[in-house]
Short mmCIF file of C-alpha atoms in Angstrom, two decimals:
data_model
loop_
_atom_site.label_atom_id
_atom_site.label_comp_id
_atom_site.label_asym_id
_atom_site.label_seq_id
_atom_site.Cartn_x
_atom_site.Cartn_y
_atom_site.Cartn_z
CA PRO A 1 -93.24 -83.05 19.43
CA PHE A 2 -90.09 -81.67 18.34
CA TRP A 3 -91.57 -78.12 18.11
CA TYR A 4 -92.63 -77.85 21.87
CA TYR A 5 -89.31 -79.32 23.29
CA ASN A 6 -87.51 -76.35 21.54
CA SER A 7 -89.89 -74.04 23.03
CA TYR A 8 -89.33 -75.79 26.21
CA ARG A 9 -85.68 -74.86 26.10
CA GLU A 10 -86.13 -71.48 25.14
CA LEU A 11 -88.47 -70.86 27.71
CA GLY A 12 -85.86 -72.10 30.41
CA ILE A 13 -88.38 -74.70 32.05
CA ARG A 14 -86.28 -76.26 34.77
CA THR A 15 -87.81 -79.76 35.01
CA ILE A 16 -89.86 -82.01 33.45
CA GLU A 17 -92.88 -81.53 35.76
CA GLU A 18 -92.85 -77.80 34.75
CA PHE A 19 -92.74 -79.04 31.13
CA GLY A 20 -95.39 -81.30 31.81
CA LEU A 21 -97.67 -78.60 33.31
CA ASP A 22 -96.87 -76.11 30.42
CA ILE A 23 -97.78 -78.74 27.80
CA CYS A 24 -101.04 -79.31 29.52
CA GLU A 25 -101.84 -75.73 29.82
CA HIS A 26 -101.04 -75.09 26.13
CA PHE A 27 -103.60 -77.64 24.70
CA LEU A 28 -106.13 -76.80 27.36
CA THR A 29 -105.88 -73.10 26.58
CA SER A 30 -105.32 -73.52 22.87
CA PHE A 31 -107.93 -75.99 21.46
CA CYS A 32 -111.67 -75.44 22.75
CA HIS A 33 -112.46 -79.06 21.87
CA VAL A 34 -109.60 -80.23 24.46
CA ILE A 35 -111.03 -80.72 28.15
CA TYR A 36 -108.64 -83.08 29.57
CA CYS A 37 -104.95 -83.34 29.06
CA ASN A 38 -102.33 -86.25 29.92
CA ALA A 39 -98.47 -85.45 29.40
CA PHE A 40 -95.96 -88.40 29.79
CA ILE A 41 -92.47 -87.01 30.00
CA GLN A 42 -89.18 -89.23 30.15
CA GLU A 43 -85.66 -87.45 30.77
CA VAL A 44 -83.05 -89.89 29.31
CA PRO A 45 -80.00 -89.51 30.54
CA TRP A 46 -77.65 -88.97 27.78
CA GLN A 47 -74.04 -88.07 27.92
CA ARG A 48 -72.29 -86.36 25.13
CA LEU A 49 -69.10 -88.78 23.79
CA GLU A 50 -65.75 -87.31 24.04
CA LYS A 51 -62.44 -88.40 22.44
CA ASP A 52 -59.20 -86.94 23.93
CA GLY A 53 -61.21 -84.61 26.13
CA VAL A 54 -63.02 -83.10 22.93
CA PRO A 55 -67.03 -83.54 23.09
CA HIS A 56 -68.22 -85.04 19.80
CA VAL A 57 -70.73 -82.86 17.91
CA HIS A 58 -73.46 -85.20 17.50
CA ALA A 59 -72.91 -88.91 19.23
CA PHE A 60 -73.82 -89.62 22.59
CA LEU A 61 -73.87 -92.54 25.30
CA TYR A 62 -76.82 -93.77 27.35
CA SER A 63 -75.69 -93.18 30.89
CA SER A 64 -76.80 -95.52 33.75
CA GLU A 65 -78.20 -93.18 36.02
CA GLY A 66 -81.69 -94.17 35.63
CA VAL A 67 -84.75 -92.39 33.72
CA ARG A 68 -86.58 -89.85 35.38
CA PHE A 69 -90.12 -89.31 34.56
CA CYS A 70 -93.42 -87.68 35.14
CA GLU A 71 -96.84 -87.62 34.26
CA VAL A 72 -99.15 -84.67 34.42
CA GLU A 73 -103.03 -84.79 34.23
CA ARG A 74 -105.14 -81.55 33.92
CA THR A 75 -108.72 -80.84 33.03
CA LEU A 76 -110.17 -77.39 32.51
CA GLU A 77 -112.03 -77.33 35.67
CA GLY A 78 -109.53 -79.08 38.08
CA SER A 79 -106.21 -78.89 39.68
CA PRO A 80 -103.42 -80.75 37.76
CA ILE A 81 -102.16 -84.03 39.66
CA VAL A 82 -98.41 -84.50 38.84
CA PHE A 83 -96.83 -88.05 39.24
CA SER A 84 -92.89 -88.36 39.36
CA GLY A 85 -90.49 -91.14 39.11
CA ILE A 86 -87.42 -92.80 38.43
CA LYS A 87 -87.01 -96.27 36.58
CA ASP A 88 -84.40 -98.10 35.15
CA LEU A 89 -82.02 -97.23 38.08
CA LYS A 90 -79.63 -100.40 39.10
CA LEU A 91 -78.06 -100.18 42.58
CA MET A 92 -75.71 -102.96 44.16
CA LYS A 93 -74.58 -103.16 47.57
CA THR A 94 -71.55 -105.53 48.22
CA THR A 95 -71.76 -106.21 51.84
CA GLN A 96 -74.21 -105.35 54.77
CA SER A 97 -76.73 -107.05 53.00
CA GLY A 98 -78.31 -110.70 53.32
CA PHE A 99 -80.98 -113.11 53.01
CA GLN A 100 -82.60 -114.59 56.19
CA GLY A 101 -85.55 -114.94 58.49
CA PHE A 102 -87.51 -116.11 55.65
CA PHE A 103 -90.59 -118.43 55.75
CA LYS A 104 -88.97 -122.18 55.20
CA ASP A 105 -91.14 -125.24 54.37
CA LYS A 106 -89.91 -128.50 52.72
CA TYR A 107 -89.60 -127.07 49.35
CA THR A 108 -86.97 -124.09 50.59
CA THR A 109 -83.47 -124.81 48.87
CA LEU A 110 -82.13 -121.56 49.48
CA PRO A 111 -79.94 -121.09 52.72
CA GLU A 112 -79.91 -118.09 54.92
CA ARG A 113 -77.00 -115.79 54.06
CA ARG A 114 -75.96 -112.88 56.46
CA ASP A 115 -73.64 -111.45 53.81
CA ARG A 116 -74.28 -111.33 50.16
CA VAL A 117 -74.63 -108.89 47.31
CA LEU A 118 -77.82 -107.20 46.98
CA SER A 119 -78.39 -105.48 43.74
CA ILE A 120 -82.11 -104.19 42.60
CA GLU A 121 -83.38 -102.39 39.63
CA THR A 122 -85.96 -99.90 40.48
CA LEU A 123 -89.17 -98.41 39.20
CA ILE A 124 -90.55 -95.83 41.85
CA LYS A 125 -93.34 -93.51 41.14
CA TRP A 126 -94.67 -90.93 43.60
CA CYS A 127 -97.44 -88.35 43.49
CA TYR A 128 -95.85 -85.22 44.73
CA GLY A 129 -87.73 -88.02 46.55
CA GLU A 130 -85.28 -89.50 44.50
CA GLY A 131 -82.77 -88.97 47.12
CA CYS A 132 -85.00 -90.42 49.97
CA ALA A 133 -84.65 -93.84 47.80
CA LEU A 134 -80.89 -93.71 47.74
CA ASP A 135 -80.66 -92.77 51.22
CA ALA A 136 -82.84 -95.66 52.65
CA PHE A 137 -81.08 -98.17 50.12
CA ALA A 138 -77.70 -97.54 51.20
CA GLY A 139 -77.52 -95.77 54.36
CA PRO A 140 -75.17 -93.23 55.75
CA PRO A 141 -72.15 -92.77 53.55
CA GLU A 142 -69.61 -93.67 56.32
CA THR A 143 -71.14 -96.77 57.67
CA GLY A 144 -74.12 -97.94 55.37
CA HIS A 145 -76.62 -100.13 57.11
CA TYR A 146 -77.34 -104.07 56.93
CA SER A 147 -80.32 -105.13 54.50
CA PRO A 148 -81.66 -108.25 55.83
CA SER A 149 -83.66 -108.85 52.67
CA TYR A 150 -84.95 -107.35 49.41
CA GLN A 151 -88.48 -107.27 50.64
CA LYS A 152 -87.26 -105.80 54.02
CA THR A 153 -85.23 -102.72 51.65
CA VAL A 154 -88.06 -102.17 49.49
CA ASN A 155 -90.56 -101.73 52.65
CA CYS A 156 -87.70 -99.45 54.44
CA ILE A 157 -87.16 -97.45 51.30
CA GLN A 158 -90.90 -96.76 51.03
CA THR A 159 -91.43 -95.95 55.04
CA TYR A 160 -88.48 -93.78 54.44
CA ILE A 161 -90.05 -91.68 51.83
CA LEU A 162 -93.28 -91.63 53.37
CA ASP A 163 -92.11 -90.19 56.70
CA ARG A 164 -89.72 -87.54 55.59
CA LEU A 165 -92.00 -86.12 52.38
CA PRO A 166 -95.37 -85.30 53.68
CA GLN A 167 -96.71 -84.21 50.27
CA VAL A 168 -96.31 -87.79 48.85
CA ARG A 169 -99.66 -89.57 48.98
CA TRP A 170 -98.80 -93.09 47.79
CA LEU A 171 -95.76 -95.01 46.43
CA SER A 172 -95.95 -97.39 43.65
CA ARG A 173 -94.47 -101.20 43.75
CA PHE A 174 -90.82 -101.50 42.88
CA GLN A 175 -89.66 -103.94 40.60
CA THR A 176 -88.08 -107.45 41.45
CA ALA A 177 -84.96 -107.91 42.30
CA PHE A 178 -82.01 -108.90 40.04
CA SER A 179 -78.85 -111.05 41.00
CA PRO A 180 -75.59 -110.34 39.57
CA GLY A 181 -75.19 -114.10 39.16
CA PHE A 182 -72.71 -114.90 42.25
CA THR A 183 -72.95 -114.72 46.03
CA CYS A 184 -70.08 -112.78 47.82
CA SER A 185 -68.25 -114.63 50.47
CA CYS A 186 -65.54 -112.24 51.31
#
């Protein structure tokens, strides 16, 4: 609700996870009939429109940085469970990606490619590193790394997150790959 959003801003809560915990706490302690609370929060990336360096007073542009979200579950008796994630984040590599080494049979029409454009739209959900996913997707900024297939890239991202964040217990599925409609032959 809008009133709670204003309270959230006034309290100076820094993350949507903190906001979700605060919402659950509010309803569980304010209403005696509430024994379970589930809060789902999205942080939509809006940027204020500007014209000639002057910010517009009430107009915004949707950014393409992905939507951060969290879900907090809490009961009166138990500890809260916090899920976090990012969705609608579109990433693209223009080189060092291919599609090879896959199973082939008489119905296979797609040739192997050593160099092609790889673009994905992610839905990543974890139970308490977005930064890890970006690192695993692209590799080091100086050199990058080769992606032999979408499936292998998804597996590498998941393994990378699990190896580096021991507090993550599981990862949800990724969405399917999308193609920009062409194959790079440069």
